[in-house]
Amino acid sequence: MYKIQSNPSGTRSIDISEKHLETIEKHQLFRGLIDSNGFVDEQVLDKLKLNIRAMLETDTLKDNDLLDLCLDVIYHQNMKAFGLQQLVLLYIKWMDDRSGEEKKEGEE
């Protein structure tokens, strides 16, 4: 279980599970999300919400993990642009750690 800070002062946080990060990876939710300027603002958060909503509305996708991610993280009352930026940073670190572990296992 991970915890991200959802506001700059650090008074609010959101719990992130391994399953949440796996769901982000599975659906590649961050791919093409952030513009070339690199800023995560409220528009980026709205874009993510709209993308996920569209995915959930399709009849072919029945993914409870994606729904859990929405309820627990993306639509969490404390999720703002700052929190999304922290989530993206956590995801990048998590991916780096996983690739490091896979390299280590491959060497053994």
PDB file of N, CA and C in Angstrom:
ATOM      1  N   MET A   1       0.851  -1.178   0.000  1.00  0.00           N
ATOM      2  CA  MET A   1       0.000   0.000   0.000  1.00  0.00           C
ATOM      3  C   MET A   1       0.891   1.233   0.000  1.00  0.00           C
ATOM      4  N   TYR A   2       0.542   2.154  -0.843  1.00  0.00           N
ATOM      5  CA  TYR A   2       1.256   3.417  -0.963  1.00  0.00           C
ATOM      6  C   TYR A   2       0.313   4.538  -0.529  1.00  0.00           C
ATOM      7  N   LYS A   3       0.887   5.685  -0.268  1.00  0.00           N
ATOM      8  CA  LYS A   3       0.095   6.851   0.108  1.00  0.00           C
ATOM      9  C   LYS A   3       0.650   8.035  -0.665  1.00  0.00           C
ATOM     10  N   ILE A   4      -0.254   8.769  -1.338  1.00  0.00           N
ATOM     11  CA  ILE A   4       0.172   9.975  -2.037  1.00  0.00           C
ATOM     12  C   ILE A   4      -0.429  11.181  -1.347  1.00  0.00           C
ATOM     13  N   GLN A   5       0.302  12.259  -1.409  1.00  0.00           N
ATOM     14  CA  GLN A   5      -0.157  13.532  -0.863  1.00  0.00           C
ATOM     15  C   GLN A   5      -1.085  14.151  -1.902  1.00  0.00           C
ATOM     16  N   SER A   6      -2.243  14.633  -1.491  1.00  0.00           N
ATOM     17  CA  SER A   6      -3.186  15.170  -2.466  1.00  0.00           C
ATOM     18  C   SER A   6      -3.290  16.691  -2.453  1.00  0.00           C
ATOM     19  N   ASN A   7      -2.562  17.331  -1.554  1.00  0.00           N
ATOM     20  CA  ASN A   7      -2.505  18.796  -1.591  1.00  0.00           C
ATOM     21  C   ASN A   7      -1.102  19.255  -1.189  1.00  0.00           C
ATOM     22  N   PRO A   8      -0.706  20.437  -1.612  1.00  0.00           N
ATOM     23  CA  PRO A   8       0.662  20.897  -1.352  1.00  0.00           C
ATOM     24  C   PRO A   8       1.024  21.000   0.132  1.00  0.00           C
ATOM     25  N   SER A   9       0.067  21.269   0.987  1.00  0.00           N
ATOM     26  CA  SER A   9       0.396  21.429   2.402  1.00  0.00           C
ATOM     27  C   SER A   9       0.569  20.091   3.118  1.00  0.00           C
ATOM     28  N   GLY A  10       0.137  19.010   2.483  1.00  0.00           N
ATOM     29  CA  GLY A  10       0.329  17.687   3.066  1.00  0.00           C
ATOM     30  C   GLY A  10      -0.718  17.286   4.080  1.00  0.00           C
ATOM     31  N   THR A  11      -1.807  18.007   4.151  1.00  0.00           N
ATOM     32  CA  THR A  11      -2.839  17.679   5.138  1.00  0.00           C
ATOM     33  C   THR A  11      -3.816  16.622   4.645  1.00  0.00           C
ATOM     34  N   ARG A  12      -3.793  16.328   3.350  1.00  0.00           N
ATOM     35  CA  ARG A  12      -4.694  15.317   2.784  1.00  0.00           C
ATOM     36  C   ARG A  12      -3.894  14.306   1.986  1.00  0.00           C
ATOM     37  N   SER A  13      -4.335  13.062   2.041  1.00  0.00           N
ATOM     38  CA  SER A  13      -3.641  12.018   1.297  1.00  0.00           C
ATOM     39  C   SER A  13      -4.646  10.984   0.798  1.00  0.00           C
ATOM     40  N   ILE A  14      -4.183  10.162  -0.134  1.00  0.00           N
ATOM     41  CA  ILE A  14      -5.003   9.107  -0.724  1.00  0.00           C
ATOM     42  C   ILE A  14      -4.182   7.828  -0.716  1.00  0.00           C
ATOM     43  N   ASP A  15      -4.802   6.720  -0.298  1.00  0.00           N
ATOM     44  CA  ASP A  15      -4.138   5.419  -0.303  1.00  0.00           C
ATOM     45  C   ASP A  15      -4.219   4.801  -1.691  1.00  0.00           C
ATOM     46  N   ILE A  16      -3.083   4.287  -2.144  1.00  0.00           N
ATOM     47  CA  ILE A  16      -2.984   3.661  -3.463  1.00  0.00           C
ATOM     48  C   ILE A  16      -2.495   2.232  -3.265  1.00  0.00           C
ATOM     49  N   SER A  17      -3.216   1.280  -3.824  1.00  0.00           N
ATOM     50  CA  SER A  17      -2.806  -0.124  -3.692  1.00  0.00           C
ATOM     51  C   SER A  17      -2.019  -0.562  -4.925  1.00  0.00           C
ATOM     52  N   GLU A  18      -1.383  -1.686  -4.806  1.00  0.00           N
ATOM     53  CA  GLU A  18      -0.665  -2.296  -5.925  1.00  0.00           C
ATOM     54  C   GLU A  18      -1.648  -2.564  -7.079  1.00  0.00           C
ATOM     55  N   LYS A  19      -2.845  -2.984  -6.738  1.00  0.00           N
ATOM     56  CA  LYS A  19      -3.884  -3.278  -7.730  1.00  0.00           C
ATOM     57  C   LYS A  19      -4.253  -2.027  -8.526  1.00  0.00           C
ATOM     58  N   HIS A  20      -4.304  -0.888  -7.858  1.00  0.00           N
ATOM     59  CA  HIS A  20      -4.592   0.371  -8.560  1.00  0.00           C
ATOM     60  C   HIS A  20      -3.514   0.667  -9.605  1.00  0.00           C
ATOM     61  N   LEU A  21      -2.259   0.495  -9.219  1.00  0.00           N
ATOM     62  CA  LEU A  21      -1.153   0.760 -10.140  1.00  0.00           C
ATOM     63  C   LEU A  21      -1.163  -0.235 -11.300  1.00  0.00           C
ATOM     64  N   GLU A  22      -1.488  -1.494 -11.029  1.00  0.00           N
ATOM     65  CA  GLU A  22      -1.586  -2.497 -12.086  1.00  0.00           C
ATOM     66  C   GLU A  22      -2.716  -2.155 -13.063  1.00  0.00           C
ATOM     67  N   THR A  23      -3.802  -1.620 -12.539  1.00  0.00           N
ATOM     68  CA  THR A  23      -4.924  -1.228 -13.397  1.00  0.00           C
ATOM     69  C   THR A  23      -4.537  -0.052 -14.292  1.00  0.00           C
ATOM     70  N   ILE A  24      -3.801   0.902 -13.754  1.00  0.00           N
ATOM     71  CA  ILE A  24      -3.307   2.029 -14.557  1.00  0.00           C
ATOM     72  C   ILE A  24      -2.425   1.500 -15.682  1.00  0.00           C
ATOM     73  N   GLU A  25      -1.567   0.553 -15.360  1.00  0.00           N
ATOM     74  CA  GLU A  25      -0.688  -0.025 -16.377  1.00  0.00           C
ATOM     75  C   GLU A  25      -1.489  -0.807 -17.417  1.00  0.00           C
ATOM     76  N   LYS A  26      -2.411  -1.629 -16.963  1.00  0.00           N
ATOM     77  CA  LYS A  26      -3.201  -2.483 -17.854  1.00  0.00           C
ATOM     78  C   LYS A  26      -3.942  -1.655 -18.902  1.00  0.00           C
ATOM     79  N   HIS A  27      -4.538  -0.563 -18.488  1.00  0.00           N
ATOM     80  CA  HIS A  27      -5.323   0.270 -19.395  1.00  0.00           C
ATOM     81  C   HIS A  27      -4.534   1.444 -19.962  1.00  0.00           C
ATOM     82  N   GLN A  28      -3.269   1.553 -19.604  1.00  0.00           N
ATOM     83  CA  GLN A  28      -2.383   2.623 -20.073  1.00  0.00           C
ATOM     84  C   GLN A  28      -3.052   3.991 -19.936  1.00  0.00           C
ATOM     85  N   LEU A  29      -3.548   4.247 -18.739  1.00  0.00           N
ATOM     86  CA  LEU A  29      -4.340   5.450 -18.494  1.00  0.00           C
ATOM     87  C   LEU A  29      -3.541   6.746 -18.598  1.00  0.00           C
ATOM     88  N   PHE A  30      -2.235   6.682 -18.397  1.00  0.00           N
ATOM     89  CA  PHE A  30      -1.439   7.905 -18.434  1.00  0.00           C
ATOM     90  C   PHE A  30      -0.825   8.164 -19.807  1.00  0.00           C
ATOM     91  N   ARG A  31      -0.982   7.232 -20.734  1.00  0.00           N
ATOM     92  CA  ARG A  31      -0.401   7.385 -22.071  1.00  0.00           C
ATOM     93  C   ARG A  31      -1.087   8.545 -22.794  1.00  0.00           C
ATOM     94  N   GLY A  32      -0.308   9.540 -23.198  1.00  0.00           N
ATOM     95  CA  GLY A  32      -0.835  10.689 -23.920  1.00  0.00           C
ATOM     96  C   GLY A  32      -1.700  11.616 -23.087  1.00  0.00           C
ATOM     97  N   LEU A  33      -1.696  11.435 -21.786  1.00  0.00           N
ATOM     98  CA  LEU A  33      -2.556  12.239 -20.923  1.00  0.00           C
ATOM     99  C   LEU A  33      -2.014  13.645 -20.713  1.00  0.00           C
ATOM    100  N   ILE A  34      -0.718  13.748 -20.479  1.00  0.00           N
ATOM    101  CA  ILE A  34      -0.098  15.033 -20.151  1.00  0.00           C
ATOM    102  C   ILE A  34       0.424  15.673 -21.433  1.00  0.00           C
ATOM    103  N   ASP A  35       0.098  16.939 -21.630  1.00  0.00           N
ATOM    104  CA  ASP A  35       0.526  17.666 -22.824  1.00  0.00           C
ATOM    105  C   ASP A  35       2.039  17.850 -22.843  1.00  0.00           C
ATOM    106  N   SER A  36       2.528  18.376 -23.936  1.00  0.00           N
ATOM    107  CA  SER A  36       3.964  18.561 -24.107  1.00  0.00           C
ATOM    108  C   SER A  36       4.563  19.544 -23.110  1.00  0.00           C
ATOM    109  N   ASN A  37       3.722  20.388 -22.506  1.00  0.00           N
ATOM    110  CA  ASN A  37       4.251  21.335 -21.524  1.00  0.00           C
ATOM    111  C   ASN A  37       4.614  20.657 -20.207  1.00  0.00           C
ATOM    112  N   GLY A  38       4.097  19.449 -19.974  1.00  0.00           N
ATOM    113  CA  GLY A  38       4.455  18.679 -18.787  1.00  0.00           C
ATOM    114  C   GLY A  38       3.713  19.054 -17.524  1.00  0.00           C
ATOM    115  N   PHE A  39       2.797  19.995 -17.606  1.00  0.00           N
ATOM    116  CA  PHE A  39       2.061  20.424 -16.423  1.00  0.00           C
ATOM    117  C   PHE A  39       0.839  19.548 -16.192  1.00  0.00           C
ATOM    118  N   VAL A  40       0.623  19.186 -14.948  1.00  0.00           N
ATOM    119  CA  VAL A  40      -0.595  18.473 -14.559  1.00  0.00           C
ATOM    120  C   VAL A  40      -1.488  19.490 -13.878  1.00  0.00           C
ATOM    121  N   ASP A  41      -2.597  19.822 -14.538  1.00  0.00           N
ATOM    122  CA  ASP A  41      -3.539  20.778 -13.976  1.00  0.00           C
ATOM    123  C   ASP A  41      -4.925  20.142 -13.941  1.00  0.00           C
ATOM    124  N   GLU A  42      -5.908  20.923 -13.571  1.00  0.00           N
ATOM    125  CA  GLU A  42      -7.276  20.400 -13.452  1.00  0.00           C
ATOM    126  C   GLU A  42      -7.812  19.895 -14.788  1.00  0.00           C
ATOM    127  N   GLN A  43      -7.368  20.500 -15.890  1.00  0.00           N
ATOM    128  CA  GLN A  43      -7.805  20.035 -17.210  1.00  0.00           C
ATOM    129  C   GLN A  43      -7.308  18.616 -17.485  1.00  0.00           C
ATOM    130  N   VAL A  44      -6.115  18.315 -17.052  1.00  0.00           N
ATOM    131  CA  VAL A  44      -5.561  16.975 -17.235  1.00  0.00           C
ATOM    132  C   VAL A  44      -6.359  15.971 -16.400  1.00  0.00           C
ATOM    133  N   LEU A  45      -6.701  16.345 -15.181  1.00  0.00           N
ATOM    134  CA  LEU A  45      -7.519  15.476 -14.335  1.00  0.00           C
ATOM    135  C   LEU A  45      -8.890  15.252 -14.967  1.00  0.00           C
ATOM    136  N   ASP A  46      -9.487  16.294 -15.505  1.00  0.00           N
ATOM    137  CA  ASP A  46     -10.784  16.161 -16.178  1.00  0.00           C
ATOM    138  C   ASP A  46     -10.674  15.257 -17.403  1.00  0.00           C
ATOM    139  N   LYS A  47      -9.584  15.390 -18.139  1.00  0.00           N
ATOM    140  CA  LYS A  47      -9.358  14.548 -19.321  1.00  0.00           C
ATOM    141  C   LYS A  47      -9.267  13.072 -18.909  1.00  0.00           C
ATOM    142  N   LEU A  48      -8.552  12.794 -17.822  1.00  0.00           N
ATOM    143  CA  LEU A  48      -8.446  11.426 -17.325  1.00  0.00           C
ATOM    144  C   LEU A  48      -9.810  10.889 -16.921  1.00  0.00           C
ATOM    145  N   LYS A  49     -10.575  11.695 -16.221  1.00  0.00           N
ATOM    146  CA  LYS A  49     -11.913  11.269 -15.797  1.00  0.00           C
ATOM    147  C   LYS A  49     -12.803  10.961 -17.001  1.00  0.00           C
ATOM    148  N   LEU A  50     -12.746  11.811 -18.017  1.00  0.00           N
ATOM    149  CA  LEU A  50     -13.548  11.583 -19.217  1.00  0.00           C
ATOM    150  C   LEU A  50     -13.110  10.325 -19.964  1.00  0.00           C
ATOM    151  N   ASN A  51     -11.794  10.111 -20.049  1.00  0.00           N
ATOM    152  CA  ASN A  51     -11.286   8.907 -20.707  1.00  0.00           C
ATOM    153  C   ASN A  51     -11.767   7.648 -19.987  1.00  0.00           C
ATOM    154  N   ILE A  52     -11.683   7.655 -18.671  1.00  0.00           N
ATOM    155  CA  ILE A  52     -12.098   6.485 -17.896  1.00  0.00           C
ATOM    156  C   ILE A  52     -13.607   6.291 -18.002  1.00  0.00           C
ATOM    157  N   ARG A  53     -14.347   7.384 -17.944  1.00  0.00           N
ATOM    158  CA  ARG A  53     -15.803   7.279 -18.065  1.00  0.00           C
ATOM    159  C   ARG A  53     -16.187   6.656 -19.399  1.00  0.00           C
ATOM    160  N   ALA A  54     -15.519   7.065 -20.461  1.00  0.00           N
ATOM    161  CA  ALA A  54     -15.794   6.501 -21.786  1.00  0.00           C
ATOM    162  C   ALA A  54     -15.466   5.009 -21.818  1.00  0.00           C
ATOM    163  N   MET A  55     -14.381   4.623 -21.171  1.00  0.00           N
ATOM    164  CA  MET A  55     -14.014   3.208 -21.124  1.00  0.00           C
ATOM    165  C   MET A  55     -15.058   2.398 -20.361  1.00  0.00           C
ATOM    166  N   LEU A  56     -15.533   2.941 -19.257  1.00  0.00           N
ATOM    167  CA  LEU A  56     -16.516   2.222 -18.446  1.00  0.00           C
ATOM    168  C   LEU A  56     -17.882   2.137 -19.129  1.00  0.00           C
ATOM    169  N   GLU A  57     -18.177   3.095 -19.993  1.00  0.00           N
ATOM    170  CA  GLU A  57     -19.475   3.104 -20.664  1.00  0.00           C
ATOM    171  C   GLU A  57     -19.556   2.131 -21.832  1.00  0.00           C
ATOM    172  N   THR A  58     -18.418   1.648 -22.317  1.00  0.00           N
ATOM    173  CA  THR A  58     -18.460   0.679 -23.411  1.00  0.00           C
ATOM    174  C   THR A  58     -18.977  -0.653 -22.884  1.00  0.00           C
ATOM    175  N   ASP A  59     -19.764  -1.309 -23.683  1.00  0.00           N
ATOM    176  CA  ASP A  59     -20.346  -2.584 -23.280  1.00  0.00           C
ATOM    177  C   ASP A  59     -19.311  -3.698 -23.205  1.00  0.00           C
ATOM    178  N   THR A  60     -18.238  -3.557 -23.958  1.00  0.00           N
ATOM    179  CA  THR A  60     -17.251  -4.629 -24.017  1.00  0.00           C
ATOM    180  C   THR A  60     -16.330  -4.657 -22.803  1.00  0.00           C
ATOM    181  N   LEU A  61     -16.232  -3.559 -22.075  1.00  0.00           N
ATOM    182  CA  LEU A  61     -15.317  -3.490 -20.933  1.00  0.00           C
ATOM    183  C   LEU A  61     -16.087  -3.599 -19.631  1.00  0.00           C
ATOM    184  N   LYS A  62     -15.926  -4.692 -18.963  1.00  0.00           N
ATOM    185  CA  LYS A  62     -16.507  -4.890 -17.633  1.00  0.00           C
ATOM    186  C   LYS A  62     -15.347  -5.183 -16.685  1.00  0.00           C
ATOM    187  N   ASP A  63     -14.735  -4.136 -16.202  1.00  0.00           N
ATOM    188  CA  ASP A  63     -13.536  -4.275 -15.388  1.00  0.00           C
ATOM    189  C   ASP A  63     -13.788  -3.687 -14.004  1.00  0.00           C
ATOM    190  N   ASN A  64     -13.938  -4.560 -13.017  1.00  0.00           N
ATOM    191  CA  ASN A  64     -14.173  -4.093 -11.652  1.00  0.00           C
ATOM    192  C   ASN A  64     -12.961  -3.378 -11.073  1.00  0.00           C
ATOM    193  N   ASP A  65     -11.756  -3.758 -11.526  1.00  0.00           N
ATOM    194  CA  ASP A  65     -10.556  -3.088 -11.028  1.00  0.00           C
ATOM    195  C   ASP A  65     -10.523  -1.628 -11.465  1.00  0.00           C
ATOM    196  N   LEU A  66     -10.968  -1.362 -12.686  1.00  0.00           N
ATOM    197  CA  LEU A  66     -11.032   0.019 -13.167  1.00  0.00           C
ATOM    198  C   LEU A  66     -12.073   0.810 -12.382  1.00  0.00           C
ATOM    199  N   LEU A  67     -13.171   0.185 -12.095  1.00  0.00           N
ATOM    200  CA  LEU A  67     -14.206   0.827 -11.289  1.00  0.00           C
ATOM    201  C   LEU A  67     -13.689   1.122  -9.880  1.00  0.00           C
ATOM    202  N   ASP A  68     -12.965   0.171  -9.295  1.00  0.00           N
ATOM    203  CA  ASP A  68     -12.363   0.383  -7.971  1.00  0.00           C
ATOM    204  C   ASP A  68     -11.369   1.539  -7.993  1.00  0.00           C
ATOM    205  N   LEU A  69     -10.564   1.617  -9.050  1.00  0.00           N
ATOM    206  CA  LEU A  69      -9.612   2.722  -9.190  1.00  0.00           C
ATOM    207  C   LEU A  69     -10.346   4.054  -9.209  1.00  0.00           C
ATOM    208  N   CYS A  70     -11.452   4.108  -9.924  1.00  0.00           N
ATOM    209  CA  CYS A  70     -12.246   5.337  -9.978  1.00  0.00           C
ATOM    210  C   CYS A  70     -12.774   5.716  -8.601  1.00  0.00           C
ATOM    211  N   LEU A  71     -13.406   4.754  -7.942  1.00  0.00           N
ATOM    212  CA  LEU A  71     -14.025   5.038  -6.654  1.00  0.00           C
ATOM    213  C   LEU A  71     -13.005   5.371  -5.579  1.00  0.00           C
ATOM    214  N   ASP A  72     -11.883   4.655  -5.572  1.00  0.00           N
ATOM    215  CA  ASP A  72     -10.889   4.814  -4.507  1.00  0.00           C
ATOM    216  C   ASP A  72      -9.918   5.960  -4.748  1.00  0.00           C
ATOM    217  N   VAL A  73      -9.639   6.281  -6.015  1.00  0.00           N
ATOM    218  CA  VAL A  73      -8.554   7.224  -6.301  1.00  0.00           C
ATOM    219  C   VAL A  73      -9.003   8.391  -7.190  1.00  0.00           C
ATOM    220  N   ILE A  74      -9.378   8.111  -8.413  1.00  0.00           N
ATOM    221  CA  ILE A  74      -9.607   9.170  -9.402  1.00  0.00           C
ATOM    222  C   ILE A  74     -10.747  10.102  -8.992  1.00  0.00           C
ATOM    223  N   TYR A  75     -11.848   9.535  -8.501  1.00  0.00           N
ATOM    224  CA  TYR A  75     -12.983  10.356  -8.074  1.00  0.00           C
ATOM    225  C   TYR A  75     -13.000  10.567  -6.554  1.00  0.00           C
ATOM    226  N   HIS A  76     -11.890  10.322  -5.901  1.00  0.00           N
ATOM    227  CA  HIS A  76     -11.779  10.557  -4.459  1.00  0.00           C
ATOM    228  C   HIS A  76     -11.989  12.042  -4.195  1.00  0.00           C
ATOM    229  N   GLN A  77     -12.648  12.355  -3.108  1.00  0.00           N
ATOM    230  CA  GLN A  77     -12.967  13.763  -2.813  1.00  0.00           C
ATOM    231  C   GLN A  77     -11.728  14.641  -2.671  1.00  0.00           C
ATOM    232  N   ASN A  78     -10.595  14.064  -2.327  1.00  0.00           N
ATOM    233  CA  ASN A  78      -9.369  14.843  -2.165  1.00  0.00           C
ATOM    234  C   ASN A  78      -8.513  14.903  -3.429  1.00  0.00           C
ATOM    235  N   MET A  79      -8.910  14.207  -4.496  1.00  0.00           N
ATOM    236  CA  MET A  79      -8.099  14.190  -5.710  1.00  0.00           C
ATOM    237  C   MET A  79      -8.228  15.512  -6.451  1.00  0.00           C
ATOM    238  N   LYS A  80      -7.108  16.154  -6.588  1.00  0.00           N
ATOM    239  CA  LYS A  80      -6.980  17.399  -7.344  1.00  0.00           C
ATOM    240  C   LYS A  80      -5.779  17.234  -8.271  1.00  0.00           C
ATOM    241  N   ALA A  81      -5.430  18.269  -9.002  1.00  0.00           N
ATOM    242  CA  ALA A  81      -4.314  18.203  -9.942  1.00  0.00           C
ATOM    243  C   ALA A  81      -3.010  17.828  -9.225  1.00  0.00           C
ATOM    244  N   PHE A  82      -2.791  18.374  -8.042  1.00  0.00           N
ATOM    245  CA  PHE A  82      -1.574  18.055  -7.296  1.00  0.00           C
ATOM    246  C   PHE A  82      -1.525  16.565  -6.969  1.00  0.00           C
ATOM    247  N   GLY A  83      -2.642  16.008  -6.575  1.00  0.00           N
ATOM    248  CA  GLY A  83      -2.707  14.581  -6.258  1.00  0.00           C
ATOM    249  C   GLY A  83      -2.452  13.722  -7.483  1.00  0.00           C
ATOM    250  N   LEU A  84      -2.980  14.137  -8.639  1.00  0.00           N
ATOM    251  CA  LEU A  84      -2.734  13.399  -9.869  1.00  0.00           C
ATOM    252  C   LEU A  84      -1.261  13.426 -10.235  1.00  0.00           C
ATOM    253  N   GLN A  85      -0.634  14.576 -10.039  1.00  0.00           N
ATOM    254  CA  GLN A  85       0.803  14.672 -10.304  1.00  0.00           C
ATOM    255  C   GLN A  85       1.569  13.703  -9.401  1.00  0.00           C
ATOM    256  N   GLN A  86       1.191  13.617  -8.143  1.00  0.00           N
ATOM    257  CA  GLN A  86       1.847  12.686  -7.217  1.00  0.00           C
ATOM    258  C   GLN A  86       1.579  11.234  -7.628  1.00  0.00           C
ATOM    259  N   LEU A  87       0.383  10.958  -8.130  1.00  0.00           N
ATOM    260  CA  LEU A  87       0.048   9.615  -8.595  1.00  0.00           C
ATOM    261  C   LEU A  87       0.895   9.245  -9.812  1.00  0.00           C
ATOM    262  N   VAL A  88       1.066  10.171 -10.727  1.00  0.00           N
ATOM    263  CA  VAL A  88       1.906   9.920 -11.901  1.00  0.00           C
ATOM    264  C   VAL A  88       3.344   9.640 -11.472  1.00  0.00           C
ATOM    265  N   LEU A  89       3.857  10.425 -10.530  1.00  0.00           N
ATOM    266  CA  LEU A  89       5.220  10.211 -10.038  1.00  0.00           C
ATOM    267  C   LEU A  89       5.354   8.855  -9.341  1.00  0.00           C
ATOM    268  N   LEU A  90       4.357   8.482  -8.555  1.00  0.00           N
ATOM    269  CA  LEU A  90       4.359   7.173  -7.903  1.00  0.00           C
ATOM    270  C   LEU A  90       4.342   6.067  -8.944  1.00  0.00           C
ATOM    271  N   TYR A  91       3.524   6.221  -9.965  1.00  0.00           N
ATOM    272  CA  TYR A  91       3.428   5.217 -11.024  1.00  0.00           C
ATOM    273  C   TYR A  91       4.770   5.047 -11.739  1.00  0.00           C
ATOM    274  N   ILE A  92       5.431   6.145 -12.040  1.00  0.00           N
ATOM    275  CA  ILE A  92       6.744   6.080 -12.701  1.00  0.00           C
ATOM    276  C   ILE A  92       7.744   5.361 -11.817  1.00  0.00           C
ATOM    277  N   LYS A  93       7.767   5.683 -10.540  1.00  0.00           N
ATOM    278  CA  LYS A  93       8.679   5.022  -9.597  1.00  0.00           C
ATOM    279  C   LYS A  93       8.343   3.540  -9.489  1.00  0.00           C
ATOM    280  N   TRP A  94       7.070   3.213  -9.424  1.00  0.00           N
ATOM    281  CA  TRP A  94       6.631   1.823  -9.333  1.00  0.00           C
ATOM    282  C   TRP A  94       7.055   1.033 -10.571  1.00  0.00           C
ATOM    283  N   MET A  95       6.915   1.626 -11.747  1.00  0.00           N
ATOM    284  CA  MET A  95       7.331   0.969 -12.993  1.00  0.00           C
ATOM    285  C   MET A  95       8.842   0.763 -13.013  1.00  0.00           C
ATOM    286  N   ASP A  96       9.600   1.764 -12.565  1.00  0.00           N
ATOM    287  CA  ASP A  96      11.056   1.634 -12.508  1.00  0.00           C
ATOM    288  C   ASP A  96      11.467   0.523 -11.553  1.00  0.00           C
ATOM    289  N   ASP A  97      10.818   0.450 -10.393  1.00  0.00           N
ATOM    290  CA  ASP A  97      11.123  -0.606  -9.423  1.00  0.00           C
ATOM    291  C   ASP A  97      10.822  -1.978  -9.990  1.00  0.00           C
ATOM    292  N   ARG A  98       9.709  -2.087 -10.701  1.00  0.00           N
ATOM    293  CA  ARG A  98       9.331  -3.381 -11.300  1.00  0.00           C
ATOM    294  C   ARG A  98      10.313  -3.800 -12.380  1.00  0.00           C
ATOM    295  N   SER A  99      10.731  -2.865 -13.214  1.00  0.00           N
ATOM    296  CA  SER A  99      11.679  -3.218 -14.274  1.00  0.00           C
ATOM    297  C   SER A  99      13.035  -3.568 -13.677  1.00  0.00           C
ATOM    298  N   GLY A 100      13.399  -2.922 -12.572  1.00  0.00           N
ATOM    299  CA  GLY A 100      14.645  -3.265 -11.878  1.00  0.00           C
ATOM    300  C   GLY A 100      14.597  -4.659 -11.292  1.00  0.00           C
ATOM    301  N   GLU A 101      13.444  -5.031 -10.748  1.00  0.00           N
ATOM    302  CA  GLU A 101      13.282  -6.378 -10.197  1.00  0.00           C
ATOM    303  C   GLU A 101      13.320  -7.433 -11.297  1.00  0.00           C
ATOM    304  N   GLU A 102      12.721  -7.135 -12.435  1.00  0.00           N
ATOM    305  CA  GLU A 102      12.715  -8.075 -13.549  1.00  0.00           C
ATOM    306  C   GLU A 102      14.122  -8.271 -14.089  1.00  0.00           C
ATOM    307  N   LYS A 103      14.907  -7.193 -14.161  1.00  0.00           N
ATOM    308  CA  LYS A 103      16.305  -7.296 -14.611  1.00  0.00           C
ATOM    309  C   LYS A 103      17.090  -8.177 -13.650  1.00  0.00           C
ATOM    310  N   LYS A 104      16.858  -7.947 -12.352  1.00  0.00           N
ATOM    311  CA  LYS A 104      17.580  -8.691 -11.326  1.00  0.00           C
ATOM    312  C   LYS A 104      17.269 -10.188 -11.434  1.00  0.00           C
ATOM    313  N   GLU A 105      15.965 -10.511 -11.639  1.00  0.00           N
ATOM    314  CA  GLU A 105      15.563 -11.904 -11.768  1.00  0.00           C
ATOM    315  C   GLU A 105      16.149 -12.522 -13.029  1.00  0.00           C
ATOM    316  N   GLY A 106      16.271 -11.746 -14.086  1.00  0.00           N
ATOM    317  CA  GLY A 106      16.829 -12.253 -15.336  1.00  0.00           C
ATOM    318  C   GLY A 106      18.316 -12.552 -15.238  1.00  0.00           C
ATOM    319  N   GLU A 107      19.011 -11.844 -14.385  1.00  0.00           N
ATOM    320  CA  GLU A 107      20.447 -12.051 -14.204  1.00  0.00           C
ATOM    321  C   GLU A 107      20.752 -13.269 -13.366  1.00  0.00           C
ATOM    322  N   GLU A 108      19.818 -13.690 -12.548  1.00  0.00           N
ATOM    323  CA  GLU A 108      20.066 -14.812 -11.626  1.00  0.00           C
ATOM    324  C   GLU A 108      19.931 -16.131 -12.276  1.00  0.00           C
TER     325      GLU A 108
END
